PDB file of C-alpha atoms in Angstrom:
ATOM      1  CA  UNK A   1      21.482 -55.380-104.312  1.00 91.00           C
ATOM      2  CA  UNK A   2      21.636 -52.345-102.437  1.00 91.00           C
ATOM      3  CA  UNK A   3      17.689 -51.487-103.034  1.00 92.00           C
ATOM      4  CA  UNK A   4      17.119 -55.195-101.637  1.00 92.00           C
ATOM      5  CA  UNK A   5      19.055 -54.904 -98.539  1.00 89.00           C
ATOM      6  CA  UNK A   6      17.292 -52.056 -98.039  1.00 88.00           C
ATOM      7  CA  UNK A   7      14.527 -52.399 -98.242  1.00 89.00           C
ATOM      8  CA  UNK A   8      14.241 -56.026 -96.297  1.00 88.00           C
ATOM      9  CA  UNK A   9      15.547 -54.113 -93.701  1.00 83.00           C
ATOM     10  CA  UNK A  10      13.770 -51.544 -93.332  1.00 82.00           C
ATOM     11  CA  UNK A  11       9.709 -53.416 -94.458  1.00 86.00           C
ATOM     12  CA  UNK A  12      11.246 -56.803 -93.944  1.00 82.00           C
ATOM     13  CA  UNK A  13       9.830 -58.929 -90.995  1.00 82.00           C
ATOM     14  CA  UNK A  14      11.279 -61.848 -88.767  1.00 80.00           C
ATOM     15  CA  UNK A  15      14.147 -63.389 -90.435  1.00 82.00           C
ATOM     16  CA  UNK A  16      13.971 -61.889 -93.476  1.00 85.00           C
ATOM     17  CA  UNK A  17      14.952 -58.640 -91.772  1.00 81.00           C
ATOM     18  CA  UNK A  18      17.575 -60.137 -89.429  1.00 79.00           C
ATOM     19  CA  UNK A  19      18.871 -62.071 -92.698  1.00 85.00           C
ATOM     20  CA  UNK A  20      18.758 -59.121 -95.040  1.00 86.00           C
ATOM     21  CA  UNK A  21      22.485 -58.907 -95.257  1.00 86.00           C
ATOM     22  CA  UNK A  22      22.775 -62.474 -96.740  1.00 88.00           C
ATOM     23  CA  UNK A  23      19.940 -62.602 -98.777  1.00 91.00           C
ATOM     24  CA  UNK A  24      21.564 -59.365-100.432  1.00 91.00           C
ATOM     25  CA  UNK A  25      24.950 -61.086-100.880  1.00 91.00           C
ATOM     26  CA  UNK A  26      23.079 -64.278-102.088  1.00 92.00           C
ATOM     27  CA  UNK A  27      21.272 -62.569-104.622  1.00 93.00           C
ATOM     28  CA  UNK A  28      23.347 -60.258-106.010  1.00 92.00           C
ATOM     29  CA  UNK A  29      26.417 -63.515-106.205  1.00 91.00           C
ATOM     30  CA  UNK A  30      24.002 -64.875-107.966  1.00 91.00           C
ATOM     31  CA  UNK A  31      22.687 -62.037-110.301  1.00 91.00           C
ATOM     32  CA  UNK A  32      26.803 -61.489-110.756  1.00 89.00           C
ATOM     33  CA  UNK A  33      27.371 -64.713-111.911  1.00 86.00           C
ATOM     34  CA  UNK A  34      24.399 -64.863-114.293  1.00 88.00           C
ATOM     35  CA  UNK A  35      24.924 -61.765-116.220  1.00 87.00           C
ATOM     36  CA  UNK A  36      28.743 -63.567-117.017  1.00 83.00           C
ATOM     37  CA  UNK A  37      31.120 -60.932-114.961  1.00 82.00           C
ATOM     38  CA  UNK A  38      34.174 -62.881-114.010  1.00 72.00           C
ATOM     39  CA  UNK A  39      34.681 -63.688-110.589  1.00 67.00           C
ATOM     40  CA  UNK A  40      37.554 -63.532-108.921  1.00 67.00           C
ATOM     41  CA  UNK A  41      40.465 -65.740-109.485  1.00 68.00           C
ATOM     42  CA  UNK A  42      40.104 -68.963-106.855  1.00 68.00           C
ATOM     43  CA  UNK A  43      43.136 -68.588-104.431  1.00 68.00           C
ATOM     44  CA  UNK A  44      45.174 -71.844-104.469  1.00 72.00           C
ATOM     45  CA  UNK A  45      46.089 -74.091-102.139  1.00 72.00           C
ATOM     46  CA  UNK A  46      48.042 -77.213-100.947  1.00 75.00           C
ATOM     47  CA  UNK A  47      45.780 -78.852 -97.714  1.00 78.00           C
ATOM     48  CA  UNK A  48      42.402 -78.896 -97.186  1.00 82.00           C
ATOM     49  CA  UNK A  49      43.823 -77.577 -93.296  1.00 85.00           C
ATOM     50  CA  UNK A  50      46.264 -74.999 -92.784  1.00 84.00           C
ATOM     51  CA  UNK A  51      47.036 -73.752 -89.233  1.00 85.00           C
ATOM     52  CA  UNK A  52      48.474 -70.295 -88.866  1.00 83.00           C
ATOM     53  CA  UNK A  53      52.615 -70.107 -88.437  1.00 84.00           C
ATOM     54  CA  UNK A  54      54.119 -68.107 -86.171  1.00 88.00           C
ATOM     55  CA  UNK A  55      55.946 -65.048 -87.885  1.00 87.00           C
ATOM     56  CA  UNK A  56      55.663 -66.278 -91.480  1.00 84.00           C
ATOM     57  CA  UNK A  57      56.970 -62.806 -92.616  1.00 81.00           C
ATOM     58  CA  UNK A  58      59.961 -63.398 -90.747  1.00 84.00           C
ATOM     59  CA  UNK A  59      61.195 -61.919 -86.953  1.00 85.00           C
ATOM     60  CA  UNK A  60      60.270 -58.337 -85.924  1.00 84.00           C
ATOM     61  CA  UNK A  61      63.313 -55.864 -86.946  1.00 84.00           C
ATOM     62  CA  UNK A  62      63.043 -52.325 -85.463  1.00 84.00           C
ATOM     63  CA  UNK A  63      63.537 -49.683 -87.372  1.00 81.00           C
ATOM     64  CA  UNK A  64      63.638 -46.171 -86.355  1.00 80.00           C
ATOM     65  CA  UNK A  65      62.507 -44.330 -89.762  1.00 73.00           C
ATOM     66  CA  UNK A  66      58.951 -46.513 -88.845  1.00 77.00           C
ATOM     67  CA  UNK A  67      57.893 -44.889 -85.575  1.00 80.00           C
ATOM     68  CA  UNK A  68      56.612 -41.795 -86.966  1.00 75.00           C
ATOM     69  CA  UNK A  69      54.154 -43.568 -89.396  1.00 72.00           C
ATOM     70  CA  UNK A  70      53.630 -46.086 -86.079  1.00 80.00           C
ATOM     71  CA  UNK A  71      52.154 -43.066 -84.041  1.00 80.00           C
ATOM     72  CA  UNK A  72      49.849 -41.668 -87.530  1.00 74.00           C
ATOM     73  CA  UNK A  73      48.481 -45.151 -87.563  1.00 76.00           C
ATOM     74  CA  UNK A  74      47.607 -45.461 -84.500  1.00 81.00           C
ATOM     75  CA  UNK A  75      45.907 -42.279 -84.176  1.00 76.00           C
ATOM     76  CA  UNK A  76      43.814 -43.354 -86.806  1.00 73.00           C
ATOM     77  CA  UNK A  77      43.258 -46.464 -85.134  1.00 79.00           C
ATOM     78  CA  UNK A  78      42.365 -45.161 -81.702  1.00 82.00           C
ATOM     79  CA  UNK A  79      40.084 -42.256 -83.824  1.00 77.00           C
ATOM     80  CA  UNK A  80      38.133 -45.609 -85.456  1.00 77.00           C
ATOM     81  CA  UNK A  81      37.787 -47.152 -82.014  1.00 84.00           C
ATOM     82  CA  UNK A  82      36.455 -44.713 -80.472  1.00 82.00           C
ATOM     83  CA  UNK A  83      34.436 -43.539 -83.119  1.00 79.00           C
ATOM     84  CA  UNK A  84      33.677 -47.641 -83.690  1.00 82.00           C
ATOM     85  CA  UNK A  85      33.009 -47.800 -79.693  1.00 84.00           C
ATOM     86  CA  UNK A  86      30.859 -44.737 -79.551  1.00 82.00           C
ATOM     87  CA  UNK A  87      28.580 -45.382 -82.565  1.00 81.00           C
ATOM     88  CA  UNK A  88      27.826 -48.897 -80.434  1.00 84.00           C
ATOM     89  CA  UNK A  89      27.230 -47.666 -77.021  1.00 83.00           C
ATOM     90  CA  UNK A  90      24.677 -45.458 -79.048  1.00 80.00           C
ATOM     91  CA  UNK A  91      22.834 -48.381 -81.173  1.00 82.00           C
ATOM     92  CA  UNK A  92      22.854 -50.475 -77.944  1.00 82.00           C
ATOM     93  CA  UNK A  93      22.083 -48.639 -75.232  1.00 78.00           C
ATOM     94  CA  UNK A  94      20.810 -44.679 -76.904  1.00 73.00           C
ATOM     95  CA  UNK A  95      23.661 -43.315 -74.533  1.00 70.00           C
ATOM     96  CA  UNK A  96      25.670 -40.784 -76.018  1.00 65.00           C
ATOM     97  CA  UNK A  97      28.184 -40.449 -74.108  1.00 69.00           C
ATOM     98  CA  UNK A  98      31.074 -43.149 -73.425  1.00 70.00           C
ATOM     99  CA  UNK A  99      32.717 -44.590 -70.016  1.00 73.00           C
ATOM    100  CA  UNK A 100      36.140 -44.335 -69.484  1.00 72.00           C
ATOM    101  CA  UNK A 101      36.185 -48.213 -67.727  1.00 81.00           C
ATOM    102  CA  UNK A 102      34.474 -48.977 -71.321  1.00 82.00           C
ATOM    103  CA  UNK A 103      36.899 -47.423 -73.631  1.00 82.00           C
ATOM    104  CA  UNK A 104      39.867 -48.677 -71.641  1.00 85.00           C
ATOM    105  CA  UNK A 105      38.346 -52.280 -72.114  1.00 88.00           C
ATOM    106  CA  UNK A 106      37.440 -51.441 -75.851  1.00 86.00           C
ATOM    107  CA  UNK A 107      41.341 -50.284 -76.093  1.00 86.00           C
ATOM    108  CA  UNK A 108      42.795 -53.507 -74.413  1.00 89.00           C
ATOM    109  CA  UNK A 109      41.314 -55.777 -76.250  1.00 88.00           C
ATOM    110  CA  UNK A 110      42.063 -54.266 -79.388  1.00 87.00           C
ATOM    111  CA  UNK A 111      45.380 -54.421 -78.037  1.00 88.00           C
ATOM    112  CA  UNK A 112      45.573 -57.778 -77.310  1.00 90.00           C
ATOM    113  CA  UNK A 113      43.765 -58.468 -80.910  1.00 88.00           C
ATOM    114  CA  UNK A 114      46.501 -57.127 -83.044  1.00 86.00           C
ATOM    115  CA  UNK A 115      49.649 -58.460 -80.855  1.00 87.00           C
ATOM    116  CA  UNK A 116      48.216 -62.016 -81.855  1.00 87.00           C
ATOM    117  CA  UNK A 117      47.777 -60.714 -85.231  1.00 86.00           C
ATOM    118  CA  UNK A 118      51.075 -59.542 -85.655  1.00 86.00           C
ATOM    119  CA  UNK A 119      52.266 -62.661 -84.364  1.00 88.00           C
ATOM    120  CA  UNK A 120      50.526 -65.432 -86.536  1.00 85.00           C
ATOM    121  CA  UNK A 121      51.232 -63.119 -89.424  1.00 80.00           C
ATOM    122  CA  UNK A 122      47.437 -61.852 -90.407  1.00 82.00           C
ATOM    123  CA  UNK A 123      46.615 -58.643 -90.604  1.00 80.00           C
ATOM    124  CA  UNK A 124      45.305 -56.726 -87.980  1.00 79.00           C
ATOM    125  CA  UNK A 125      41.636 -55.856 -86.714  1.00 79.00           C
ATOM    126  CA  UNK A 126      40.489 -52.257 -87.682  1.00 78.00           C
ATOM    127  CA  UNK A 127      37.419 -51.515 -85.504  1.00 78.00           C
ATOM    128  CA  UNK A 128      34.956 -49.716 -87.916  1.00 75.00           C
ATOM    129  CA  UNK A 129      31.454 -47.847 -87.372  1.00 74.00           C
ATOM    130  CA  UNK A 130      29.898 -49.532 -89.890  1.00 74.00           C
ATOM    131  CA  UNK A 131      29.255 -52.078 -87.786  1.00 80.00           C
ATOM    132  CA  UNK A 132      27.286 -50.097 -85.766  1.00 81.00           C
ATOM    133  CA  UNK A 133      24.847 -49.821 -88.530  1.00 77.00           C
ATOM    134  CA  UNK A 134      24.791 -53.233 -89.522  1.00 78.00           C
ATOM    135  CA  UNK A 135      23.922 -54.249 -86.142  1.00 83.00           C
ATOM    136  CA  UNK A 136      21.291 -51.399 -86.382  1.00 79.00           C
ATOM    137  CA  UNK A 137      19.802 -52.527 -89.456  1.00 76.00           C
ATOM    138  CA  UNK A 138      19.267 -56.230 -88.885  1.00 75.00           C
ATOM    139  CA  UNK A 139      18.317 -55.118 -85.098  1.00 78.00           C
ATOM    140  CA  UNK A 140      20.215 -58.349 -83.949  1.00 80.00           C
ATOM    141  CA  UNK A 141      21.753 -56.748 -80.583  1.00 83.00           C
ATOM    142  CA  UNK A 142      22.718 -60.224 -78.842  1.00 86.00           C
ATOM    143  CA  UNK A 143      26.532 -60.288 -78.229  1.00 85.00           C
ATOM    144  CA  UNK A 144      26.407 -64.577 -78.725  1.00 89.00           C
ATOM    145  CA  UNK A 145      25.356 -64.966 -82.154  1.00 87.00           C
ATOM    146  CA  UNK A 146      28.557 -62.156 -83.057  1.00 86.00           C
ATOM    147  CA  UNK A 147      30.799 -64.378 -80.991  1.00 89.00           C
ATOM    148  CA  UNK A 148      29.989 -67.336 -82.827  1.00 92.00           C
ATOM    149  CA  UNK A 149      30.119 -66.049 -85.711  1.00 89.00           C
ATOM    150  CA  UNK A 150      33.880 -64.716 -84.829  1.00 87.00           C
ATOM    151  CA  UNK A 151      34.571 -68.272 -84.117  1.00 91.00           C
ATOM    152  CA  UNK A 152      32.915 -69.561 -87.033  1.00 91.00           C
ATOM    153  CA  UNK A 153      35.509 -67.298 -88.937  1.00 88.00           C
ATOM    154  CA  UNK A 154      38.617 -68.291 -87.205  1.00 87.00           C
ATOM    155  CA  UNK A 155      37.741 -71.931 -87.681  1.00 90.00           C
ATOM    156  CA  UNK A 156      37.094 -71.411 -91.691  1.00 88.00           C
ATOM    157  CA  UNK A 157      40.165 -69.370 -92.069  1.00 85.00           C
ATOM    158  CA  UNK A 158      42.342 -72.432 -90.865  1.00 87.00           C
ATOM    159  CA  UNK A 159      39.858 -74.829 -94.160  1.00 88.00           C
ATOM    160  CA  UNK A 160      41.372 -72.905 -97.532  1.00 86.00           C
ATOM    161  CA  UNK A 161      38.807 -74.275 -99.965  1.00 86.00           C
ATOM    162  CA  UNK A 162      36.705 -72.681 -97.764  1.00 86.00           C
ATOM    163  CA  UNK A 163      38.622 -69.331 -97.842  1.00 84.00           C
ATOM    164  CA  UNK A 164      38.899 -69.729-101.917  1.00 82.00           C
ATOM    165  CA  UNK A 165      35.362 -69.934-102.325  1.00 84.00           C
ATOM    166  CA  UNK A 166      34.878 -66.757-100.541  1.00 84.00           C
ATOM    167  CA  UNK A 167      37.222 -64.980-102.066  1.00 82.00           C
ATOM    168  CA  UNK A 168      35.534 -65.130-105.632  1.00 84.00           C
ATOM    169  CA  UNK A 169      32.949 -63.083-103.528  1.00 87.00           C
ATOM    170  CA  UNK A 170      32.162 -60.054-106.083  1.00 88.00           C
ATOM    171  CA  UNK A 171      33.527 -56.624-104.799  1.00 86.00           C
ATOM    172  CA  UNK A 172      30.947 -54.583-106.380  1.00 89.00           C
ATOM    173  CA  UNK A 173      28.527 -57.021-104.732  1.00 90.00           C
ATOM    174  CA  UNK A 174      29.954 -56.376-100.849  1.00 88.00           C
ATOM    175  CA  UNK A 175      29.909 -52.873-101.562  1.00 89.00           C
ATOM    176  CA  UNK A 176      26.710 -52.533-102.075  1.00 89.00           C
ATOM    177  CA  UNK A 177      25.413 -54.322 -99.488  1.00 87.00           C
ATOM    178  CA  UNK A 178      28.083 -52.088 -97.376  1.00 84.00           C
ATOM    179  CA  UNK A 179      26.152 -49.201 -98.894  1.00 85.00           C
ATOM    180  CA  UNK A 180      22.678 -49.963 -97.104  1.00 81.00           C
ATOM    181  CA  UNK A 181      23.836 -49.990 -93.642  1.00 77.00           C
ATOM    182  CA  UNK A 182      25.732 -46.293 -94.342  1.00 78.00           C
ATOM    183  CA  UNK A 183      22.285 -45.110 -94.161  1.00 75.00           C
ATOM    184  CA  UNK A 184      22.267 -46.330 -90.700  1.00 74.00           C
ATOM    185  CA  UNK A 185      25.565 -45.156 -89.298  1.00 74.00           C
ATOM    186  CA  UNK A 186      25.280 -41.108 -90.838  1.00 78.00           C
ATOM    187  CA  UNK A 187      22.353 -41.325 -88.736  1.00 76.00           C
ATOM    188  CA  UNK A 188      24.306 -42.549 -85.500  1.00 72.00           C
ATOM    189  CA  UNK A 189      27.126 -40.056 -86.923  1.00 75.00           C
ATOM    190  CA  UNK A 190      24.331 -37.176 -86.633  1.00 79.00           C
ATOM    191  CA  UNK A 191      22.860 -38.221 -83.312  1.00 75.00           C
ATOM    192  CA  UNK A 192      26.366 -37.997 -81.784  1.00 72.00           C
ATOM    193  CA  UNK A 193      26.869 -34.613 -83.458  1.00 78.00           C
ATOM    194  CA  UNK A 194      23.543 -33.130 -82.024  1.00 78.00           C
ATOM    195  CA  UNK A 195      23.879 -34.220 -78.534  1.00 75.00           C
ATOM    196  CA  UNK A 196      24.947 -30.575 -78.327  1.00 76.00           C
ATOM    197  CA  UNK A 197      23.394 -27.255 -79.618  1.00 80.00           C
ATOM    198  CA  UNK A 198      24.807 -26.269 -82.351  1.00 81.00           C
ATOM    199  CA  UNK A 199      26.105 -22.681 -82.725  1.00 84.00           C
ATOM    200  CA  UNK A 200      27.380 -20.894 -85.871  1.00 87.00           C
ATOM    201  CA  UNK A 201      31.100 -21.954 -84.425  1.00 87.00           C
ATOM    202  CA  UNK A 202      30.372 -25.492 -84.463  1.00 88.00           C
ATOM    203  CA  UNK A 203      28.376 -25.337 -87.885  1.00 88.00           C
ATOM    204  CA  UNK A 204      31.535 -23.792 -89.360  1.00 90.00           C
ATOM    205  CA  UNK A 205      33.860 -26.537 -87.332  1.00 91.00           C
ATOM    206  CA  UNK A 206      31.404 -29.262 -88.561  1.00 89.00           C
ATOM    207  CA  UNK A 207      31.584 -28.080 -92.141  1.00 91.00           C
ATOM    208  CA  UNK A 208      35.243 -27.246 -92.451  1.00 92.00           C
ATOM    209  CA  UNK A 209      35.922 -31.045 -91.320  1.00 91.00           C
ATOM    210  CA  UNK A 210      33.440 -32.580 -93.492  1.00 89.00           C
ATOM    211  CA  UNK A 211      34.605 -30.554 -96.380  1.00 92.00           C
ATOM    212  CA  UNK A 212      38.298 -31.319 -96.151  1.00 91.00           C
ATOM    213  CA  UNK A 213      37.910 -34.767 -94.923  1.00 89.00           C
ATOM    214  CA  UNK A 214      35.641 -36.176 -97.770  1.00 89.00           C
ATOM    215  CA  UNK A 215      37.536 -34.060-100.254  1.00 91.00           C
ATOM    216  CA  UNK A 216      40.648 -35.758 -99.543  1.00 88.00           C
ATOM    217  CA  UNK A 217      39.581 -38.966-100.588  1.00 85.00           C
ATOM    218  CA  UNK A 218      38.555 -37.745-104.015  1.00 88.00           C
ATOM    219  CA  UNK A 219      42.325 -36.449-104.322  1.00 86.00           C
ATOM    220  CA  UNK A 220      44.359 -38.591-106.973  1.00 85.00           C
ATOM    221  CA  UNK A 221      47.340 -40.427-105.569  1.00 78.00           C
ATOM    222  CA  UNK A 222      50.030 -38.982-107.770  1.00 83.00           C
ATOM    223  CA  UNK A 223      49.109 -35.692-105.462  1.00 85.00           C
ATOM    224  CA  UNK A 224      51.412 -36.677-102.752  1.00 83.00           C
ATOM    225  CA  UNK A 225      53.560 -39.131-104.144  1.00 83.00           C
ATOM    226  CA  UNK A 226      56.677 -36.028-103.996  1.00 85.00           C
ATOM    227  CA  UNK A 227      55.847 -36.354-100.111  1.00 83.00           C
ATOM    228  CA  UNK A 228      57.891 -38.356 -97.423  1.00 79.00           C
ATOM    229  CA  UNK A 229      55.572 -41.811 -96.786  1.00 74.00           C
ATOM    230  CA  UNK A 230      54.260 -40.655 -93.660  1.00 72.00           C
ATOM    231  CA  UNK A 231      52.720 -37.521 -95.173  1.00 77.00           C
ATOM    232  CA  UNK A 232      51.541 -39.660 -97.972  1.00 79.00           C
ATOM    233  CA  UNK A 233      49.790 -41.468 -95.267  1.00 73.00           C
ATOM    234  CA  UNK A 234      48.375 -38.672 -93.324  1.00 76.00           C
ATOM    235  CA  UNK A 235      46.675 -37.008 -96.703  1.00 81.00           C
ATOM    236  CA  UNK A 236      45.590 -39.670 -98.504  1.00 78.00           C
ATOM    237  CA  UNK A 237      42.916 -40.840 -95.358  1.00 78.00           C
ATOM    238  CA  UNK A 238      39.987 -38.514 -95.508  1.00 82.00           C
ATOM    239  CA  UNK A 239      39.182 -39.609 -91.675  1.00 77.00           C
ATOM    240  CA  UNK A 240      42.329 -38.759 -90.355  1.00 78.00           C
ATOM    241  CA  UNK A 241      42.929 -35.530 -91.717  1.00 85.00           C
ATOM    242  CA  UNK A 242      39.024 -34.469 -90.537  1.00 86.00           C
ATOM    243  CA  UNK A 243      39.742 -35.699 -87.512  1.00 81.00           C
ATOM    244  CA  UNK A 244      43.496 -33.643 -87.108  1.00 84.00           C
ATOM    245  CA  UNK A 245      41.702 -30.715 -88.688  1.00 89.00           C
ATOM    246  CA  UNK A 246      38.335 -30.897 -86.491  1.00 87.00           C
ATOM    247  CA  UNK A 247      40.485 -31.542 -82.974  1.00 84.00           C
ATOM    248  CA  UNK A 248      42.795 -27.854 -84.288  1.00 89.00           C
ATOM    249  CA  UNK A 249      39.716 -25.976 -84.737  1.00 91.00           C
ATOM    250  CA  UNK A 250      38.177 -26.840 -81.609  1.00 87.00           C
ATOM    251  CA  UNK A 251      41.296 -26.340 -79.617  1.00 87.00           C
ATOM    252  CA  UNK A 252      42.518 -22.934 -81.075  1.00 90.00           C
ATOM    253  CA  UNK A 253      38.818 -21.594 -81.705  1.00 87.00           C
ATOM    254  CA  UNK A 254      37.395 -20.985 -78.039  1.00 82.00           C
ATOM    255  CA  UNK A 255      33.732 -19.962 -77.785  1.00 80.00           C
ATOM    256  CA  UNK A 256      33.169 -16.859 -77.577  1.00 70.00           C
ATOM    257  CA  UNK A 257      30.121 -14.541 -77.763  1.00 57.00           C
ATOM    258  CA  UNK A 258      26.649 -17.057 -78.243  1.00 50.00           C
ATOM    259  CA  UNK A 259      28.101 -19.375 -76.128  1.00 50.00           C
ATOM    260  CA  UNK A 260      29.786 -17.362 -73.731  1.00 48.00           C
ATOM    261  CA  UNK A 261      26.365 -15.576 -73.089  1.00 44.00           C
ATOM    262  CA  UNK A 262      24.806 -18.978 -72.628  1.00 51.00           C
ATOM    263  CA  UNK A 263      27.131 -20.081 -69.820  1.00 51.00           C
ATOM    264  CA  UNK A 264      26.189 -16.507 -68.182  1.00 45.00           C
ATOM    265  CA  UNK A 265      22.939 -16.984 -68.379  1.00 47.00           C
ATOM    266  CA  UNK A 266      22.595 -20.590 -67.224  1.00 54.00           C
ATOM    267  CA  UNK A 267      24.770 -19.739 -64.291  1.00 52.00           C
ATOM    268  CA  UNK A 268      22.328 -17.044 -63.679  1.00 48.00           C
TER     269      UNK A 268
END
């Protein structure tokens, strides 16, 4: 599946390569199904048309232990919307460097976007960069066909035989066709990283983050479990502790030396 995607979008023409993404899921559903894996269990229902109710897990309760974990999730939040916001502005426009107007705007919405979540009960909207490379990949860059599609998804989640039947969607099959438009976004990932020179300080920021961050995820579980939940939380997401450990480094390590003789120079 993931070879297909691939390489449709890279060689593929027309709508072949602006369909890649389907024709991957299609295929590989399909290949799923005929090699007799089991699908996933159909989720059950009692109307063909359910509207969303309003708190369905009952009224919001405040509780004070729950603001710490709050403010680490939405650090990781804002982290994937910028990152999320950043990786676009690149695929869309080759800019690499963001507005302030635009990230406000980026930031509301969002806002707006989980309030209604949390109020009809769904769970909330998690920007992620990966869409930057699927929008890079099938090299679609109009903002209507996205919009429909958003409403396409709203009005299908409201039909749940609908919802069941995409549901039994394979998860090995979705991950692979994830998998092809990573390609894309370490590339987007790099270009953002070499808008600047990079020195020996930022080559030993750049690897100290990578390193810890990606070998956090291959941590088991049971490694923090001993922990209080909210540094449970914090470890056990490879972005966020990068991102903490990357934002320390670059505060507390000033540039000195290369970089200092740079500045000198180019004031010169």
């Amino acid at each position: 599946v993931f070879v297909l995607v691939w390489v449709l979008s890279v060689w593929g023409k027309g709508w072949m390569k602006n369909y890649a993404v389907l024709i991957g899921i299609a295929a590989g559903w399909a290949g799923f199904a005929g090699l007799g894996y089991d699908a996933a269990a159909p989720v059950s229902f009692s109307s063909f048309v359910t509207l969303p109710s309003v708190f369905a897990w009952g009224t919001p309760v405040f509780d004070p232990n729950m603001i710490l974990t709050v403010l680490v999730i939405v650090l990781l939040l804002l982290s994937n919307l910028i990152a999320s916001v950043s990786a676009m502005e690149q695929v869309l426009s080759g800019k690499n460097r963001l507005e302030s107007g635009l990230l406000s705007r980026s930031g509301t919405v969002n806002g707006v976007a989980t309030l209604a979540s949390s109020l009809f009960s769904t769970v909330g909207m998690v920007p992620l960069t990966v869409s930057a490379g699927f929008v890079s990949m099938t090299g679609e860059k109009r903002r209507r066909p996205y919009l429909a599609a958003c409403l396409g998804v709203v009005a299908i989640s409201c039909i749940p035989p609908v919802i069941s039947f995409f549901a039994q969607l394979p998860g090995p099959v979705a991950y692979a066709v994830l998998l092809a438009s990573f390609g894309q976004m370490f590339g987007i990932g790099l270009k953002g990283v070499l808008k600047e020179a990079l020195d020996s300080r930022r080559f030993q920021i750049l690897g100290i983050t990578m390193s810890a961050g990606v070998g956090m995820m291959f941590l088991p579980s049971e490694v923090f479990q001993n922990f209080p939940p909210v540094i449970q939380s914090l470890m056990s997401n490879g972005l966020l502790v990068g991102m903490l450990i990357c934002l320390v480094l670059e505060q507390c390590w000033r540039p000195r030396g290369e970089e200092s003789f740079k500045k000198v120079s180019n004031h010169a």
